[in-house]
Coordinates of C-alpha atoms in Angstrom, one line a residue:
S1 CA 14.5 188.9 189.9
K2 CA 18.1 187.9 190.6
D3 CA 18.8 187.7 186.9
S4 CA 17.2 191.1 186.4
A5 CA 19.4 192.7 189.1
A6 CA 22.5 191.1 187.7
L7 CA 21.7 192.3 184.2
T8 CA 21.0 195.8 185.6
A9 CA 24.4 195.8 187.3
L10 CA 26.1 194.5 184.2
R11 CA 24.5 197.2 182.1
R12 CA 25.7 199.9 184.6
L13 CA 29.2 198.4 184.4
V14 CA 29.2 198.4 180.6
D15 CA 27.8 201.9 180.4
G16 CA 30.1 203.1 183.1
P17 CA 33.7 202.2 183.6
L18 CA 33.8 199.8 180.6
A19 CA 32.4 202.3 178.2
P20 CA 35.8 203.8 177.3
L21 CA 37.1 200.4 176.3
A22 CA 34.3 200.1 173.7
L23 CA 35.5 203.2 172.0
D24 CA 39.3 202.5 172.4
P25 CA 40.3 199.0 173.4
G26 CA 44.0 200.0 173.6
S27 CA 46.0 201.5 176.4
K28 CA 44.2 204.8 176.3
G29 CA 40.9 203.2 176.8
V30 CA 42.2 201.0 179.6
L31 CA 43.5 204.1 181.5
A32 CA 40.2 206.0 180.9
S33 CA 38.3 203.0 182.3
A34 CA 40.5 202.9 185.3
R35 CA 39.8 206.6 185.8
S36 CA 36.1 206.1 185.7
L37 CA 36.3 203.1 188.0
L38 CA 38.2 205.0 190.6
A39 CA 36.3 208.3 190.4
E40 CA 32.7 206.9 190.2
W41 CA 32.7 203.3 191.5
A42 CA 35.5 202.7 194.0
A43 CA 34.4 202.8 197.7
V44 CA 36.4 205.3 199.8
G45 CA 36.7 204.2 203.5
G46 CA 38.2 207.0 205.4
E47 CA 40.8 209.8 205.0
M48 CA 43.6 207.4 204.0
D49 CA 41.6 205.9 201.1
A50 CA 40.4 209.3 199.9
Y51 CA 44.0 210.6 199.9
A52 CA 45.2 207.5 198.0
A53 CA 42.4 207.8 195.4
K54 CA 43.1 211.5 194.9
S55 CA 46.8 210.8 194.4
I56 CA 46.1 208.1 191.8
L57 CA 43.6 210.3 189.9
E58 CA 46.1 213.1 189.7
D59 CA 48.6 210.9 187.9
P60 CA 49.2 212.3 184.4
F61 CA 48.4 209.0 182.6
I62 CA 45.2 208.4 184.6
A63 CA 44.1 212.0 184.3
G64 CA 44.5 211.8 180.5
E65 CA 47.1 214.6 180.4
V66 CA 49.7 212.4 178.8
D67 CA 48.9 209.9 176.0
P68 CA 50.5 206.5 176.2
W69 CA 53.2 205.7 173.6
P70 CA 53.0 202.8 171.2
G71 CA 53.7 199.6 172.9
F72 CA 52.7 201.0 176.3
D73 CA 51.3 198.1 178.5
A74 CA 48.5 199.8 180.5
F75 CA 47.6 196.7 182.5
Q76 CA 51.2 196.2 183.7
W77 CA 51.6 199.9 184.4
L78 CA 48.4 199.8 186.5
S79 CA 49.5 196.7 188.5
G80 CA 52.7 198.5 189.6
L81 CA 51.0 201.8 190.4
T82 CA 50.5 201.0 194.1
D83 CA 54.2 200.4 194.5
R84 CA 55.0 203.9 193.2
I85 CA 52.3 206.0 194.7
R86 CA 53.3 208.3 197.7
L87 CA 50.9 208.5 200.7
L88 CA 51.2 211.1 203.5
G89 CA 54.5 212.3 202.0
Q90 CA 56.1 208.8 202.1
G91 CA 56.7 206.4 199.3
P92 CA 56.9 202.6 199.6
R93 CA 59.6 201.3 201.9
P94 CA 62.0 198.5 200.9
G95 CA 61.3 195.0 202.2
K96 CA 58.3 192.7 202.1
A97 CA 56.7 193.4 205.5
H98 CA 54.6 196.4 206.6
V99 CA 53.7 197.3 210.2
S100 CA 50.5 199.2 210.5
G101 CA 47.9 200.5 213.0
L102 CA 44.2 200.7 212.3
D103 CA 44.7 203.8 210.1
G104 CA 47.6 202.2 208.2
G105 CA 48.0 202.6 204.5
H106 CA 50.4 200.6 202.1
S107 CA 48.7 197.6 200.7
G108 CA 51.3 196.2 198.3
R109 CA 53.4 194.2 200.8
P110 CA 53.1 190.4 200.8
V111 CA 53.2 190.4 204.6
A112 CA 51.5 193.0 206.9
F113 CA 51.5 193.2 210.7
V114 CA 48.6 195.1 212.3
M115 CA 49.5 196.2 215.8
G116 CA 47.3 197.1 218.8
V117 CA 44.2 195.1 218.2
N118 CA 43.2 195.0 221.8
D119 CA 39.9 194.7 223.6
L120 CA 40.1 198.4 224.7
V121 CA 40.3 199.4 221.0
I122 CA 37.7 197.0 219.6
P123 CA 34.9 197.2 220.6
G124 CA 36.2 200.1 222.8
G125 CA 32.8 201.5 223.4
D126 CA 32.9 201.3 227.2
R127 CA 34.8 204.4 227.9
Q128 CA 32.2 207.1 228.4
D129 CA 33.0 210.6 229.2
P130 CA 32.6 210.8 233.0
A131 CA 31.6 214.4 232.8
L132 CA 28.9 213.9 230.1
L133 CA 27.5 210.4 229.7
D134 CA 26.1 209.1 226.4
V135 CA 22.5 209.5 227.6
E136 CA 23.1 213.1 228.4
R137 CA 25.0 213.7 225.2
A138 CA 22.0 212.4 223.2
R139 CA 19.6 214.7 225.0
I140 CA 21.8 217.7 224.2
S141 CA 22.3 217.2 220.5
P142 CA 22.2 214.3 218.0
L143 CA 25.4 215.6 216.5
L144 CA 27.5 214.8 219.6
P145 CA 29.6 211.7 219.2
L146 CA 28.8 208.8 221.6
A147 CA 31.3 206.5 223.2
S148 CA 29.1 203.5 222.4
E149 CA 29.6 204.3 218.7
L150 CA 33.4 204.5 218.8
G151 CA 33.9 200.7 218.9
G152 CA 32.0 200.2 215.7
G153 CA 34.1 202.8 214.0
N154 CA 37.3 201.0 215.0
E155 CA 36.0 197.7 213.9
A156 CA 35.0 199.1 210.5
K157 CA 38.5 200.6 210.2
L158 CA 40.0 197.2 210.8
R159 CA 37.8 195.5 208.2
R160 CA 38.7 198.2 205.6
L161 CA 42.4 197.8 206.5
I162 CA 42.3 194.0 206.0
A163 CA 40.4 194.4 202.7
R164 CA 43.1 196.7 201.3
K165 CA 45.9 194.3 202.2
R166 CA 47.4 191.6 199.9
G167 CA 49.2 188.4 200.9
K168 CA 49.4 187.5 204.6
V169 CA 48.0 189.7 207.4
F170 CA 49.0 189.2 211.0
L171 CA 46.9 190.7 213.8
S172 CA 48.6 191.3 217.1
H173 CA 47.8 192.7 220.5
S174 CA 49.8 193.7 223.7
R175 CA 49.6 191.4 226.7
L176 CA 50.4 194.2 229.2
D177 CA 49.5 197.9 229.4
L178 CA 52.8 199.3 230.8
S179 CA 51.3 202.8 231.5
R180 CA 48.5 201.3 233.8
D181 CA 50.3 198.0 234.8
R182 CA 47.2 195.9 233.8
E183 CA 46.8 192.8 231.7
M184 CA 45.3 193.3 228.2
Y185 CA 43.4 190.9 225.9
A186 CA 42.9 190.3 222.3
A187 CA 39.9 192.0 220.5
D188 CA 37.0 190.0 219.3
P189 CA 38.1 190.0 215.6
I190 CA 41.3 188.1 216.6
H191 CA 39.3 185.4 218.4
E192 CA 36.8 185.3 215.5
L193 CA 39.6 184.7 213.0
A194 CA 41.2 182.1 215.2
R195 CA 37.9 180.1 215.4
H196 CA 37.3 180.2 211.7
S197 CA 40.9 179.3 210.8
G198 CA 41.4 176.7 213.4
K199 CA 44.5 178.4 214.6
T200 CA 45.5 179.4 218.1
I201 CA 46.6 182.8 219.4
R202 CA 50.3 182.6 220.1
A203 CA 52.4 184.7 222.5
V204 CA 55.5 186.2 220.9
A205 CA 58.5 187.4 222.9
F206 CA 60.9 190.2 222.0
L207 CA 64.0 188.1 222.6
P208 CA 65.4 186.3 219.5
G209 CA 64.9 182.6 219.5
T210 CA 68.5 181.8 218.6
R211 CA 71.7 183.7 218.7
D212 CA 72.0 183.8 214.9
M213 CA 68.8 185.9 214.8
R214 CA 70.3 188.8 216.8
S215 CA 69.8 192.0 214.8
S216 CA 71.1 194.7 217.2
A217 CA 73.4 195.3 220.1
A218 CA 70.3 195.7 222.3
E219 CA 69.1 192.2 221.5
L220 CA 72.6 190.9 222.2
W221 CA 72.4 192.3 225.7
L222 CA 68.8 191.0 226.3
D223 CA 69.8 187.5 225.0
A224 CA 72.9 187.5 227.3
L225 CA 70.9 188.6 230.4
A226 CA 68.1 186.0 229.7
A227 CA 70.7 183.2 229.5
G228 CA 72.1 184.0 232.9
P229 CA 75.0 186.1 234.4
P230 CA 77.1 187.6 231.6
R231 CA 80.3 185.6 230.9
F232 CA 82.2 188.7 229.7
P233 CA 83.3 191.9 231.4
A234 CA 79.9 193.6 231.3
R235 CA 80.8 196.7 233.3
E236 CA 83.8 197.4 231.1
A237 CA 81.8 196.8 228.0
M238 CA 79.1 199.2 229.2
L239 CA 81.6 201.9 229.9
N240 CA 83.1 201.5 226.4
L241 CA 79.7 201.7 224.8
F242 CA 78.6 204.7 226.8
P243 CA 81.5 207.1 227.4
G244 CA 79.2 209.4 229.5
L245 CA 79.1 206.8 232.2
V246 CA 82.9 207.1 232.7
A247 CA 82.4 210.7 233.9
G248 CA 79.7 209.5 236.3
E249 CA 82.0 206.7 237.6
I250 CA 84.8 209.2 238.3
A251 CA 82.4 211.6 240.1
A252 CA 80.9 208.9 242.2
A253 CA 84.3 207.5 243.2
A254 CA 85.5 211.1 244.1
R255 CA 82.5 211.8 246.3
T256 CA 82.9 208.5 248.2
S257 CA 86.6 208.9 248.6
G258 CA 88.3 210.4 251.7
R259 CA 89.4 213.5 249.8
F260 CA 87.6 216.8 249.3
T261 CA 87.5 217.1 245.5
A262 CA 86.0 219.2 242.7
Y263 CA 83.0 216.9 242.8
D264 CA 82.4 217.9 246.4
G265 CA 82.5 221.6 245.7
W266 CA 86.2 222.6 245.6
A267 CA 86.6 225.1 242.7
P268 CA 89.8 227.2 243.3
E269 CA 89.5 228.7 239.9
A270 CA 86.2 230.3 241.0
G271 CA 87.7 231.6 244.3
G272 CA 87.7 235.3 245.2
I273 CA 85.6 237.6 247.3
P274 CA 83.1 239.6 245.2
E275 CA 83.2 243.4 245.0
S276 CA 80.3 243.5 247.5
L277 CA 78.0 241.1 249.3
S278 CA 74.4 241.4 250.4
P279 CA 72.8 239.7 253.4
T280 CA 70.9 237.4 251.1
Q281 CA 74.1 236.1 249.6
L282 CA 75.8 235.6 252.9
E283 CA 72.8 233.8 254.4
T284 CA 72.7 231.5 251.4
L285 CA 76.4 230.9 251.7
L286 CA 75.9 230.0 255.3
A287 CA 72.9 227.7 254.7
N288 CA 74.4 225.9 251.7
P289 CA 77.6 227.0 249.9
Q290 CA 76.8 224.9 246.9
E291 CA 73.5 226.8 246.4
Y292 CA 75.5 230.0 246.5
F293 CA 77.9 228.5 243.9
F294 CA 75.1 227.6 241.5
R295 CA 73.2 230.9 241.9
W296 CA 76.0 233.5 242.0
V297 CA 79.1 231.9 240.6
L298 CA 77.6 229.8 237.8
G299 CA 74.7 232.1 237.3
I300 CA 72.1 229.3 237.2
A301 CA 68.8 231.2 237.6
L302 CA 65.9 229.6 239.5
P303 CA 62.5 229.4 237.9
D304 CA 60.3 232.3 238.8
R305 CA 57.5 231.1 241.1
S306 CA 56.6 234.4 242.5
G307 CA 53.2 234.7 241.0
P308 CA 50.0 235.3 243.0
P309 CA 48.3 232.4 244.7
P310 CA 45.2 230.8 243.1
G311 CA 42.4 233.2 243.4
G312 CA 44.6 236.1 244.5
W313 CA 45.7 239.4 243.1
L314 CA 49.2 240.1 244.5
S315 CA 52.1 237.7 245.1
A316 CA 53.7 237.5 248.5
A317 CA 56.7 239.6 247.2
D318 CA 54.3 242.2 245.7
R319 CA 52.4 242.5 249.0
G320 CA 55.6 243.1 250.8
S321 CA 56.8 245.7 248.4
L322 CA 53.4 247.6 248.5
M323 CA 53.4 247.6 252.3
H324 CA 57.0 248.8 252.4
E325 CA 56.0 251.7 250.2
V326 CA 53.0 252.6 252.4
F327 CA 55.1 252.5 255.6
H328 CA 57.8 254.7 254.0
D329 CA 55.3 257.3 252.6
F330 CA 53.5 257.4 256.0
Q331 CA 56.6 257.9 258.1
Q332 CA 58.0 260.4 255.7
T333 CA 54.9 262.5 256.0
L334 CA 55.1 262.4 259.8
M335 CA 58.8 263.3 259.8
S336 CA 58.2 266.3 257.6
R337 CA 55.6 267.4 260.1
G338 CA 57.8 266.7 263.1
E339 CA 55.2 264.3 264.5
R340 CA 55.4 260.8 265.9
A341 CA 52.9 258.0 265.1
D342 CA 49.6 258.2 267.1
F343 CA 46.7 255.9 266.3
A344 CA 44.0 258.4 267.2
L345 CA 45.6 261.2 265.2
H346 CA 47.0 259.4 262.2
A347 CA 44.7 256.5 261.3
A348 CA 43.0 258.5 258.6
L349 CA 46.4 259.5 257.2
L350 CA 47.6 255.9 257.0
D351 CA 44.3 254.9 255.3
K352 CA 44.7 257.6 252.7
T353 CA 48.4 256.6 252.1
L354 CA 47.3 253.0 251.6
E355 CA 44.6 253.9 249.1
A356 CA 47.0 256.0 247.0
R357 CA 49.5 253.2 246.7
L358 CA 46.7 250.6 246.0
R359 CA 45.4 252.8 243.1
R360 CA 49.0 252.9 241.6
W361 CA 49.4 249.1 241.9
R362 CA 45.9 248.5 240.5
D363 CA 46.8 250.6 237.4
L364 CA 50.1 248.7 236.9
H365 CA 48.7 245.2 237.8
P366 CA 44.9 245.1 237.2
P367 CA 43.2 242.5 239.3
E368 CA 40.9 239.9 237.6
N369 CA 37.8 241.4 239.2
A370 CA 36.6 243.8 241.8
A371 CA 36.1 241.1 244.4
L372 CA 39.8 240.1 244.4
Y373 CA 40.8 243.8 244.7
E374 CA 38.5 244.4 247.6
L375 CA 39.6 241.2 249.5
E376 CA 43.3 242.3 249.1
R377 CA 42.5 245.8 250.2
R378 CA 40.9 244.6 253.4
D379 CA 43.9 242.4 254.3
L380 CA 46.3 245.2 253.6
A381 CA 44.2 247.7 255.6
E382 CA 44.3 245.3 258.6
C383 CA 48.1 245.1 258.2
A384 CA 48.3 248.9 258.2
R385 CA 46.2 249.1 261.4
V386 CA 48.5 246.5 263.1
F387 CA 51.5 248.6 262.1
L388 CA 50.0 251.8 263.4
H389 CA 49.0 250.3 266.7
S390 CA 52.5 249.0 267.3
E391 CA 54.2 252.2 266.2
S392 CA 52.0 254.4 268.4
E393 CA 53.4 252.6 271.4
F394 CA 57.0 252.2 270.2
Q395 CA 57.5 255.8 269.0
K396 CA 56.8 257.0 272.5
T397 CA 60.5 256.3 273.3
A398 CA 62.1 256.6 269.8
K399 CA 61.6 258.5 266.6
P400 CA 62.4 257.6 263.0
A401 CA 65.5 259.3 261.6
Y402 CA 66.3 257.5 258.3
L403 CA 64.1 255.7 255.8
E404 CA 65.3 253.2 253.3
A405 CA 69.0 254.3 253.7
A406 CA 70.9 252.4 251.1
F407 CA 74.6 251.6 251.1
G408 CA 76.6 250.0 248.2
M409 CA 73.5 249.9 245.9
E410 CA 71.1 252.2 244.1
G411 CA 68.5 253.8 246.2
R412 CA 68.1 256.5 248.8
S413 CA 71.5 257.1 250.4
A414 CA 71.8 258.1 254.1
P415 CA 73.8 261.3 254.6
W416 CA 76.4 259.5 256.6
N417 CA 77.7 257.2 253.9
G418 CA 77.1 258.7 250.5
G419 CA 75.9 255.4 249.1
L420 CA 79.2 253.6 249.5
P421 CA 79.4 249.9 250.7
A422 CA 80.2 249.3 254.3
T423 CA 83.7 247.8 254.7
L424 CA 84.0 245.1 257.4
A425 CA 87.4 244.2 258.7
L426 CA 87.7 240.5 259.7
P427 CA 89.9 238.8 262.3
S428 CA 91.8 236.8 259.7
G429 CA 92.9 240.0 258.0
R430 CA 90.4 239.6 255.2
S431 CA 87.8 242.3 254.5
V432 CA 84.4 242.3 252.8
R433 CA 82.2 245.1 251.5
L434 CA 78.6 244.9 252.5
R435 CA 75.6 246.3 250.6
G436 CA 72.0 246.6 251.6
R437 CA 69.0 248.9 252.3
L438 CA 67.8 249.7 255.8
D439 CA 64.0 250.0 255.9
R440 CA 64.2 252.4 258.9
V441 CA 66.7 253.7 261.5
D442 CA 65.3 255.2 264.7
V443 CA 67.0 257.3 267.3
S444 CA 66.3 256.3 270.9
D445 CA 65.2 259.1 273.2
G446 CA 67.2 257.8 276.2
S447 CA 70.6 256.8 274.9
G448 CA 70.6 258.5 271.5
G449 CA 71.6 255.2 270.0
L450 CA 70.5 254.0 266.6
V451 CA 67.9 251.2 266.3
I452 CA 67.6 249.4 262.9
W453 CA 64.3 248.0 261.8
D454 CA 63.6 245.6 258.9
Y455 CA 59.9 245.2 258.0
K456 CA 58.8 241.5 257.4
T457 CA 55.5 240.6 255.9
G458 CA 56.0 236.8 256.0
S459 CA 55.8 234.3 258.9
P460 CA 57.8 234.9 262.1
A461 CA 57.9 231.2 262.9
G462 CA 61.6 230.8 262.2
F463 CA 62.7 233.7 264.4
S464 CA 63.8 233.7 268.0
T465 CA 64.0 236.4 270.6
A466 CA 67.0 234.6 272.3
D467 CA 69.0 233.6 269.3
P468 CA 69.5 236.3 266.6
F469 CA 71.2 233.7 264.3
K470 CA 68.6 231.0 264.5
G471 CA 68.1 229.3 261.1
G472 CA 71.1 231.1 259.7
K473 CA 69.7 234.6 259.9
L474 CA 72.3 237.2 259.5
Q475 CA 70.5 240.3 258.2
A476 CA 69.9 242.2 261.5
A477 CA 73.5 241.6 262.6
L478 CA 75.0 242.5 259.2
Y479 CA 73.0 245.8 259.2
A480 CA 74.2 246.6 262.7
V481 CA 77.9 246.1 261.9
A482 CA 77.5 247.8 258.6
L483 CA 76.0 250.9 260.2
K484 CA 78.5 250.8 263.0
S485 CA 81.3 251.0 260.5
F486 CA 80.2 254.4 259.4
F487 CA 80.6 255.6 263.0
P488 CA 84.0 254.3 264.0
G489 CA 84.5 256.7 266.8
A490 CA 81.2 256.2 268.6
E491 CA 81.0 252.7 270.1
G492 CA 77.4 253.2 271.2
A493 CA 76.1 254.6 267.9
V494 CA 74.2 251.5 267.0
S495 CA 72.3 250.1 270.1
A496 CA 70.1 247.5 268.5
S497 CA 68.8 245.9 265.3
G498 CA 65.8 243.7 264.6
Y499 CA 62.7 242.7 262.7
F500 CA 59.2 244.0 262.8
F501 CA 56.2 241.9 261.6
P502 CA 53.3 244.3 261.0
I503 CA 50.8 241.6 260.0
P504 CA 47.7 240.4 261.8
E505 CA 49.0 236.8 262.1
A506 CA 52.0 238.0 264.1
G507 CA 50.1 240.7 266.0
G508 CA 52.8 243.3 265.2
R509 CA 55.5 241.2 266.9
R510 CA 59.1 242.5 267.1
F511 CA 62.4 240.8 267.4
L512 CA 65.0 243.3 268.7
Y513 CA 68.6 242.3 269.5
P514 CA 71.2 244.5 271.3
A515 CA 74.3 245.3 269.4
S516 CA 76.4 243.3 271.8
A517 CA 74.5 240.1 270.9
L518 CA 75.1 240.6 267.2
S519 CA 78.9 241.1 267.3
G520 CA 79.4 237.3 266.7
V521 CA 78.4 237.8 263.0
V522 CA 81.9 239.0 262.3
A523 CA 83.5 235.6 263.0
I524 CA 80.8 233.9 260.9
V525 CA 81.4 236.3 257.9
D526 CA 85.2 235.6 258.3
V527 CA 84.7 231.9 257.6
L528 CA 82.3 232.6 254.8
A529 CA 84.7 235.0 253.2
G530 CA 87.4 232.2 253.5
L531 CA 85.1 229.8 251.6
L532 CA 84.7 232.4 248.8
E533 CA 88.4 233.3 248.8
E534 CA 89.5 229.7 248.4
G535 CA 86.7 228.5 246.1
V536 CA 85.3 226.0 248.6
F537 CA 81.6 225.3 248.2
P538 CA 80.6 222.1 250.1
Y539 CA 77.0 220.9 250.3
S540 CA 75.2 221.5 253.6
L541 CA 71.9 220.8 255.3
K542 CA 72.9 222.5 258.5
Q543 CA 70.4 225.3 258.2
R544 CA 67.8 224.5 255.5
A545 CA 67.4 222.2 252.5
S546 CA 67.9 223.7 249.1
R547 CA 64.7 223.4 247.1
G548 CA 65.4 225.3 243.9
Y549 CA 68.4 223.2 242.9
A550 CA 67.0 219.9 244.2
P551 CA 67.1 218.1 240.8
I552 CA 70.8 218.8 240.5
F553 CA 71.5 217.6 244.1
D554 CA 69.3 214.5 243.6
A555 CA 71.2 213.5 240.5
A556 CA 74.4 213.7 242.5
G557 CA 73.2 211.3 245.2
G558 CA 70.6 213.2 247.2
A559 CA 70.6 215.8 249.9
E560 CA 71.3 213.6 252.9
R561 CA 74.1 211.7 251.3
L562 CA 75.9 214.8 250.0
S563 CA 75.6 216.5 253.3
A564 CA 77.0 213.5 255.2
Q565 CA 79.9 213.1 252.7
A566 CA 80.8 216.8 253.1
S567 CA 80.7 216.7 256.9
L568 CA 82.8 213.6 257.0
K569 CA 85.5 215.0 254.8
A570 CA 85.5 218.3 256.8
S571 CA 85.8 216.5 260.1
A572 CA 88.6 214.4 258.7
A573 CA 90.5 217.5 257.5
A574 CA 90.4 215.9 254.0
G575 CA 90.5 219.3 252.3
P576 CA 91.6 222.9 252.9
D577 CA 91.6 224.1 256.6
I578 CA 88.7 226.5 255.9
L579 CA 86.5 223.4 255.3
R580 CA 86.9 222.4 259.0
Q581 CA 86.2 226.0 260.1
W582 CA 83.0 225.9 258.1
L583 CA 81.9 222.6 259.8
E584 CA 82.3 224.3 263.2
L585 CA 80.0 227.2 262.4

């Protein structure tokens, strides 16, 4: 039976790939036989083999498109074909060694190194999907791949890879998984080969064995470090090799010196008071002058993180804008009627106003589903009720006079300023022009003084009834002095300014400060204007830490270190005099 099977195989071989040689024993017949052998008999083990076979079959000689010339040696031409063929867009590389993974290709090198033959790769069938185990996958469909079958696939890849190689093949594996910080082991095929060959698995280091084997500057450094402390000026050599480190050395030395330098925030070229300033800009300048420098001098924009929370419809900023619109529309309607807020009389009007604004926002920013919209609507309706309860009591002694009165910016302009900025004269002789928008200005029944309100829809945790400047808050005071500048002849024109929190969490809490308690903002603004005028932007943690630009500050040494260095230099009068004044704020 064995002889019969051998004869059958021989007949198939003669009738198949050897048949062209019987018709033409020359070069043309050899090429035709090679074509038949590749197209009909050669085993294709994966995408790489299929691509290689296709590339060879498309050769003009193999395809029969070009006839060989007299004297053409087909066998010699075929033996060199693997050195000329291009796989995956790349031809053979110079040299005798080839480094490959399990899906590697080139087979003509006398030495090949196969990397990554670890136990997690072969067998590798122990990593099941935790969401869908193999047992569950098999129940769902026989077409789903199973983790238990993956190892066999990798082992088959390795066997096909070795079968393609010529010369010597070295299998290697990593001793340590750096990403997981765990020890790794050789796969079974490596142990199997070691047993059959009588050889041992050897550990190989990256460092060259002798100095004459150094192949790069990196190996020179590793070799020198492994041998002990460097015997040459390593620091100077590093600075010469990496010029960028020189700038870092200069910056680090300047920051740790006793002088206030450009690396601490002194930029006279950027000095100058802008055309106008907003409360947000001045509060940022007070909290951290370097943050102001990055944001408004260099123009480094912060990433936009103002989106809605997970599972929400509106962002915090959008909620605030919507409620400001509702309060404005509601108060404007009451002012046109000559009425003051009364919960019993105007609850329905406020609900109607809220619904109208909600419909507009829903059309512009559709929610993901009706449930999200309804949840947001309930929360905003509760805010509106808190607002009306508080206003019903407060408007018994005061009535709204101006809504969203803007100065120095686009918007509704109050009749007493024409939209121009408010000019604030400072004790040093400097002056600044303020811009802003007042949410509401009331007139007190008793004194006739003006009371400024700014609606807040965030948390009142950082506010204090005793200290209007707690946490570096300047807005209420700036609005008071700005409005007062429009009434120079009437000292009592502005009687108070404050913040109103019409949200359930705050229970409609108000923080109202008399004008006399806010006059200290002028001295604060004077020092801040001095910083701008002289281009002095030190780092500060006096009020709050800067979060948006934290990566920049971290690269320069960290928040605590930068703040300590700036405070030390300011206290030692190591820079302009305005730096010491800033420290005393």
